[in-house]
Tab-separated table of C-alpha atoms in Angstrom:
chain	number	residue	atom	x	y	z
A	266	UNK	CA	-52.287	48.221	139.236
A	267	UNK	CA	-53.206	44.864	138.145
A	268	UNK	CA	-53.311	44.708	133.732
A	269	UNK	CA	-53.556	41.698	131.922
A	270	UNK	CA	-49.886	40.421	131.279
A	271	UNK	CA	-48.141	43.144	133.239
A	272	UNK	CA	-48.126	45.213	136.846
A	273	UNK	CA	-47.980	48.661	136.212
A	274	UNK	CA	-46.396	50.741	139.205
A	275	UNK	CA	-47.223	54.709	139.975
A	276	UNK	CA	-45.401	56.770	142.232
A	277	UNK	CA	-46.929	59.598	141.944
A	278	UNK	CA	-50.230	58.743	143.205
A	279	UNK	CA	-51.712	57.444	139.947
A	280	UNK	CA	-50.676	60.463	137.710
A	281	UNK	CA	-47.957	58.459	135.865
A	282	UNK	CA	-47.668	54.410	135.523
A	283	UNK	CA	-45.017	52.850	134.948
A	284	UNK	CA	-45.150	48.839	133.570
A	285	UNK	CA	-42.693	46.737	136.413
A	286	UNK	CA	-40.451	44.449	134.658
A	287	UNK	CA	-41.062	40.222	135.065
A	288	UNK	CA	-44.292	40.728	135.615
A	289	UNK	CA	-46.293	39.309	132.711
A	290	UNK	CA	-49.030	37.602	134.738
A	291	UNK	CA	-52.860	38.483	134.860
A	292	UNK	CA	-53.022	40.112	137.691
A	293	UNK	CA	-56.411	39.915	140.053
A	294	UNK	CA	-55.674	41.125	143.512
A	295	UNK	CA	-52.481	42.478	145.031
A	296	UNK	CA	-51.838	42.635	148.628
A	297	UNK	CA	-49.616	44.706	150.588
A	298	UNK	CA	-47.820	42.987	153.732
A	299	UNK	CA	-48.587	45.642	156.645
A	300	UNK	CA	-45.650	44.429	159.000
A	301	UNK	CA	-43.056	44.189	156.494
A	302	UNK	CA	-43.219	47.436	154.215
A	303	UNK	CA	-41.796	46.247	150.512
A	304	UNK	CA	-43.243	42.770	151.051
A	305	UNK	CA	-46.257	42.535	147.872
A	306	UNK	CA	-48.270	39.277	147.051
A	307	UNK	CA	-50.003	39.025	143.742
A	308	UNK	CA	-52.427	36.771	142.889
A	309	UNK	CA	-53.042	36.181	139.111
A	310	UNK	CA	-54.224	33.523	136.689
A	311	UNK	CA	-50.876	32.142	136.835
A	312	UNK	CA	-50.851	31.551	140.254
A	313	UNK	CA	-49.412	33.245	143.349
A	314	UNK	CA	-46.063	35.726	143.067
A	315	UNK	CA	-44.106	37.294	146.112
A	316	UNK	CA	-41.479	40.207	146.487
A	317	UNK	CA	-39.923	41.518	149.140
A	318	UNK	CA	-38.167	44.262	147.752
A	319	UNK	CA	-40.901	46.786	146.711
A	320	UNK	CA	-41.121	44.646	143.314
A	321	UNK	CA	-37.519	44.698	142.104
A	322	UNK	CA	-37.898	40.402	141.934
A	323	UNK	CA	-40.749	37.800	142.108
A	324	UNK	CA	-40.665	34.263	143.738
A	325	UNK	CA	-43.562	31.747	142.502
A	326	UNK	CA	-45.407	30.809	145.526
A	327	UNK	CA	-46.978	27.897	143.147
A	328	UNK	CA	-44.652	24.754	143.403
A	329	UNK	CA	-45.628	22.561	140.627
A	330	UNK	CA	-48.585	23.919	139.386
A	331	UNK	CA	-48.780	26.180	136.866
A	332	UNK	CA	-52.639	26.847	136.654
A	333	UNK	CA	-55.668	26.776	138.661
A	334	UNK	CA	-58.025	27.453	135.669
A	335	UNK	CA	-59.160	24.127	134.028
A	336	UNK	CA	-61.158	24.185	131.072
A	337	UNK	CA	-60.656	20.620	130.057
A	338	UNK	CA	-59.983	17.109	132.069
A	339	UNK	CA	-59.734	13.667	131.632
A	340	UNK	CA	-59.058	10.636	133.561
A	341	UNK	CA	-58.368	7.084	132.402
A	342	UNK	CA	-56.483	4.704	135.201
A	343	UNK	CA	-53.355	7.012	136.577
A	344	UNK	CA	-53.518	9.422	133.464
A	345	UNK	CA	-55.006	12.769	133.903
A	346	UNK	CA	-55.067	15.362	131.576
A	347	UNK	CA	-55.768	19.390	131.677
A	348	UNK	CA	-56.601	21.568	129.344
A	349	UNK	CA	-55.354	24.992	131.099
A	350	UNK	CA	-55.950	28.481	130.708
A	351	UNK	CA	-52.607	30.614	129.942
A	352	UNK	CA	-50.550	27.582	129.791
A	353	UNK	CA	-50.307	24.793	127.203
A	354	UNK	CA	-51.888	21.031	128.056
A	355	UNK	CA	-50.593	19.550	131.272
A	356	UNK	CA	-51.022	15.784	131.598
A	357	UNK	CA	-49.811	13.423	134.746
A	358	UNK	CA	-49.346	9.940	134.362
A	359	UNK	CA	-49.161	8.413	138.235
A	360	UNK	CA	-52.163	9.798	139.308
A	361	UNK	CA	-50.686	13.322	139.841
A	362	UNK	CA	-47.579	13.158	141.778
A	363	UNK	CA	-46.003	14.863	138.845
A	364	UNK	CA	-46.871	16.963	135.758
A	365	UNK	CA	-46.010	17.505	132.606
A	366	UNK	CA	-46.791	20.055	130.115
A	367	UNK	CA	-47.566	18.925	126.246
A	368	UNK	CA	-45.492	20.963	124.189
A	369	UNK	CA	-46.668	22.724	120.942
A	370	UNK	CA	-50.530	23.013	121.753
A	371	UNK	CA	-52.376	26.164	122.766
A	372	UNK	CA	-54.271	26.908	126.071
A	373	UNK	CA	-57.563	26.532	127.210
A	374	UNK	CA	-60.091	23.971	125.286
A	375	UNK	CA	-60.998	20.497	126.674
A	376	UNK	CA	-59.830	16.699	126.598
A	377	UNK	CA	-61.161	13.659	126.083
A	378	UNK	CA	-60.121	9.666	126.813
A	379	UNK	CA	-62.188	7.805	124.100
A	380	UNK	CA	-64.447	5.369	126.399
A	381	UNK	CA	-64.350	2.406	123.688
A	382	UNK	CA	-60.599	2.797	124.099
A	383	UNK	CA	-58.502	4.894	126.157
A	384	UNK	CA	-55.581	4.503	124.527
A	385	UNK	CA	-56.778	7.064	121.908
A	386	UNK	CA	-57.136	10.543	123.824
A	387	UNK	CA	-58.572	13.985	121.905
A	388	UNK	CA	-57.045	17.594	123.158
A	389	UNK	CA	-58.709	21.025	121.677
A	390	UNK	CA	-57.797	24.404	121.948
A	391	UNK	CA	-59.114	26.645	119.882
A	392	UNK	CA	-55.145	28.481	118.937
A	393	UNK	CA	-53.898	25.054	117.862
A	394	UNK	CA	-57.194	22.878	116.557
A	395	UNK	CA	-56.992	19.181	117.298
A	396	UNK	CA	-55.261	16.727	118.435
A	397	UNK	CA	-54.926	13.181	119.201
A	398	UNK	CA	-53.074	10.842	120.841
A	399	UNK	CA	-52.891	6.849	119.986
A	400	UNK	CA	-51.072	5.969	123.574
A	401	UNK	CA	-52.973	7.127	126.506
A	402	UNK	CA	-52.137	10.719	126.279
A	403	UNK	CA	-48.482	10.195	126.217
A	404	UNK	CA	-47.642	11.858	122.274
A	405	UNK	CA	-49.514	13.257	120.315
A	406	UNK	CA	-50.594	14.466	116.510
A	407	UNK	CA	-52.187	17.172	114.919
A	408	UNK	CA	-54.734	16.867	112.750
A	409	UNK	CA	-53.763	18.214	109.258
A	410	UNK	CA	-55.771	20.814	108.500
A	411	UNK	CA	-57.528	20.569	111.109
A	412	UNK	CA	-61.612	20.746	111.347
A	413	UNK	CA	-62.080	22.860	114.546
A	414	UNK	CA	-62.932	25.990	114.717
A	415	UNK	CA	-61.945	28.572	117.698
A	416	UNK	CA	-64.001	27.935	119.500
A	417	UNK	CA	-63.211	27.344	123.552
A	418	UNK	CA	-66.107	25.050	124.482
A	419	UNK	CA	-66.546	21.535	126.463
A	420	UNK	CA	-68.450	19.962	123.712
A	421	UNK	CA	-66.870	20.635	120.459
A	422	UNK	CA	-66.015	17.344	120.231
A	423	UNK	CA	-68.379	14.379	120.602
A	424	UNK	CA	-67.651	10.305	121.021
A	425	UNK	CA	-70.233	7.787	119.889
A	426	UNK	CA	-70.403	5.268	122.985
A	427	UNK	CA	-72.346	2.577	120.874
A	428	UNK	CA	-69.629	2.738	118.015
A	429	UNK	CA	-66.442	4.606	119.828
A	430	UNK	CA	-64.196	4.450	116.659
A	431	UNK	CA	-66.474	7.184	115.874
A	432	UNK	CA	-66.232	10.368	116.652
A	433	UNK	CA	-67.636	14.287	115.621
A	434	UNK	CA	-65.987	17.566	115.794
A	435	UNK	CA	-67.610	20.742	115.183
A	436	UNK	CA	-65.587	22.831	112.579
A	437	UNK	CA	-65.620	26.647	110.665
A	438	UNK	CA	-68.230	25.945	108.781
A	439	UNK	CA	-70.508	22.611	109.602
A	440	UNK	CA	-70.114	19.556	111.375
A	441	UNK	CA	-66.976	17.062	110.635
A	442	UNK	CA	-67.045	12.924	111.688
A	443	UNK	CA	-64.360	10.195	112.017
A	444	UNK	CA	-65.071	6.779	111.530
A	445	UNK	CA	-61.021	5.771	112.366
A	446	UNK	CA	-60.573	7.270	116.105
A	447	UNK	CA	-59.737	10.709	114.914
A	448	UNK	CA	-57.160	9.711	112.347
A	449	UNK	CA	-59.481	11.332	109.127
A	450	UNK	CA	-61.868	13.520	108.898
A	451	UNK	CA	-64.412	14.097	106.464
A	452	UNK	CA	-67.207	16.768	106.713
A	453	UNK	CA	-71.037	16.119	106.691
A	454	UNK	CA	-73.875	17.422	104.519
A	455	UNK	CA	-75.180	19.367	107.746
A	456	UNK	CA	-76.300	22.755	106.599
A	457	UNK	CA	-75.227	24.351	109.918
A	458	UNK	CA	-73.522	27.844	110.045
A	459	UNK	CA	-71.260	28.879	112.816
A	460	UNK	CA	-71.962	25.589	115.016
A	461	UNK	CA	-70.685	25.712	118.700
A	462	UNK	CA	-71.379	22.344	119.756
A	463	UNK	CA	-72.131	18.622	118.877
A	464	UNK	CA	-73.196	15.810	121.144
A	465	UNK	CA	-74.271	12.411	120.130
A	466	UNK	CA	-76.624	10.484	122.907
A	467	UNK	CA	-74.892	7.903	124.840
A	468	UNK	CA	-77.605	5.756	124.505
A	469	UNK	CA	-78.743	6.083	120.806
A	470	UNK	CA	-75.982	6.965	117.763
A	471	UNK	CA	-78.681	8.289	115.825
A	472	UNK	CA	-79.564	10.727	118.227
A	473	UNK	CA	-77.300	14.109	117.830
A	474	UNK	CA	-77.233	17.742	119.134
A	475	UNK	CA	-75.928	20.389	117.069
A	476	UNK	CA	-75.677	24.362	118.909
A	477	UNK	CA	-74.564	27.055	116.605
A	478	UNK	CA	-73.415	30.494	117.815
A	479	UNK	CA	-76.638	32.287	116.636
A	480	UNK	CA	-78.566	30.346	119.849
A	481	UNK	CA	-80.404	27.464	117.963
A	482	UNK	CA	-80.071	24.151	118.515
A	483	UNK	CA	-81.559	21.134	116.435
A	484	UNK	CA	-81.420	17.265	116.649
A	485	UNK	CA	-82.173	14.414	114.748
A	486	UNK	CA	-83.094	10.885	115.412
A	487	UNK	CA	-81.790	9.307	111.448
């Protein structure tokens, strides 16, 4: 039986289960191999797992990739990079020939390249808040304290194209704005509970979005 973060084993016909060890994947299908009895491929969020000996080890069918579910990408010349579900932040930096995984943030969330200047890149998950990067996605910073919320959305964080070095992030309780690339953040007099989302208009800095988990949404054009 397929569990989140385990495979569970009976061999009594489903009266007992039993939890097989190295198996701490979530699990979605699991397929017999009729020709070679013992032989079990798994497929889970973490990719594809193989035994051949009834379950007693696993090899990773995956190569280099760790995840198939991306909440979050961004491109800027050869950089790419992921925000992943299960797995930290993976970034590539020659246009994917290799990866790399971005130690000490949490999964899912989203990324963003800053169009006025892509040498200042955004990652948020909603474990580890934000962060930002001041070299094309190569290290990166946490924001002290930071603003965000946990909240695992695409648009929780919000670039002004007409003036880039500024920049909104939706936090616990309102709506926060940078005016230095990320580096500070000060909260605005936005009386919004529980927001989910903020988008500025490419077009038109005045013109901003705000979502809030209750299912409203308001904008303003000052």
């Amino acid at each position: 039986g397929g569990v989140d973060g385990a495979l569970d084993i009976s061999t009594d016909k489903g009266a007992t289960w039993n939890t097989m060890p190295n198996t701490p994947w979530d699990t979605k299908f699991i397929l017999p191999w009729p020709s070679q009895p013992g032989k079990i491929i798994v497929g889970t969020d973490q990719g594809l797992y193989c035994t051949t000996n009834g379950g007693t080890s696993w090899a990773s069918l995956n190569g280099h990739i760790m995840s198939s579910l991306i909440t979050g990408l961004a491109v800027s010349g050869n950089t790419i990079l992921t925000a992943v579900q299960d797995f930290g932040p993976m970034a590539t930096y020659d246009s994917g020939a290799t990866w790399n995984q971005i130690p000490g943030i949490d999964e899912d969330g989203t990324a963003r390249f800053n169009p006025g200047n892509p040498n200042y890149a955004y990652l948020y998950t909603p474990g580890s808040g934000l962060h930002y990067s001041t070299n094309g996605g190569h290290t990166w910073t946490a924001i002290p304290s930071s603003p965000t919320t946990g909240i695992a959305a695409h648009d929780v964080l919000s670039i002004d194209a007409k003036n880039p070095a500024t920049v909104y992030v939706v936090g616990t309780n309102g709506i926060y704005r940078s005016l230095d690339w990320g580096a500070t953040w000060n909260p605005l007099p936005w009386s919004f509970t529980n927001p989910s989302l903020v988008v500025v208009s490419p077009s038109d800095s005045q013109t901003i979005f705000v979502g809030t988990q209750a299912g409203s949404l308001s904008f303003t054009h000052n």
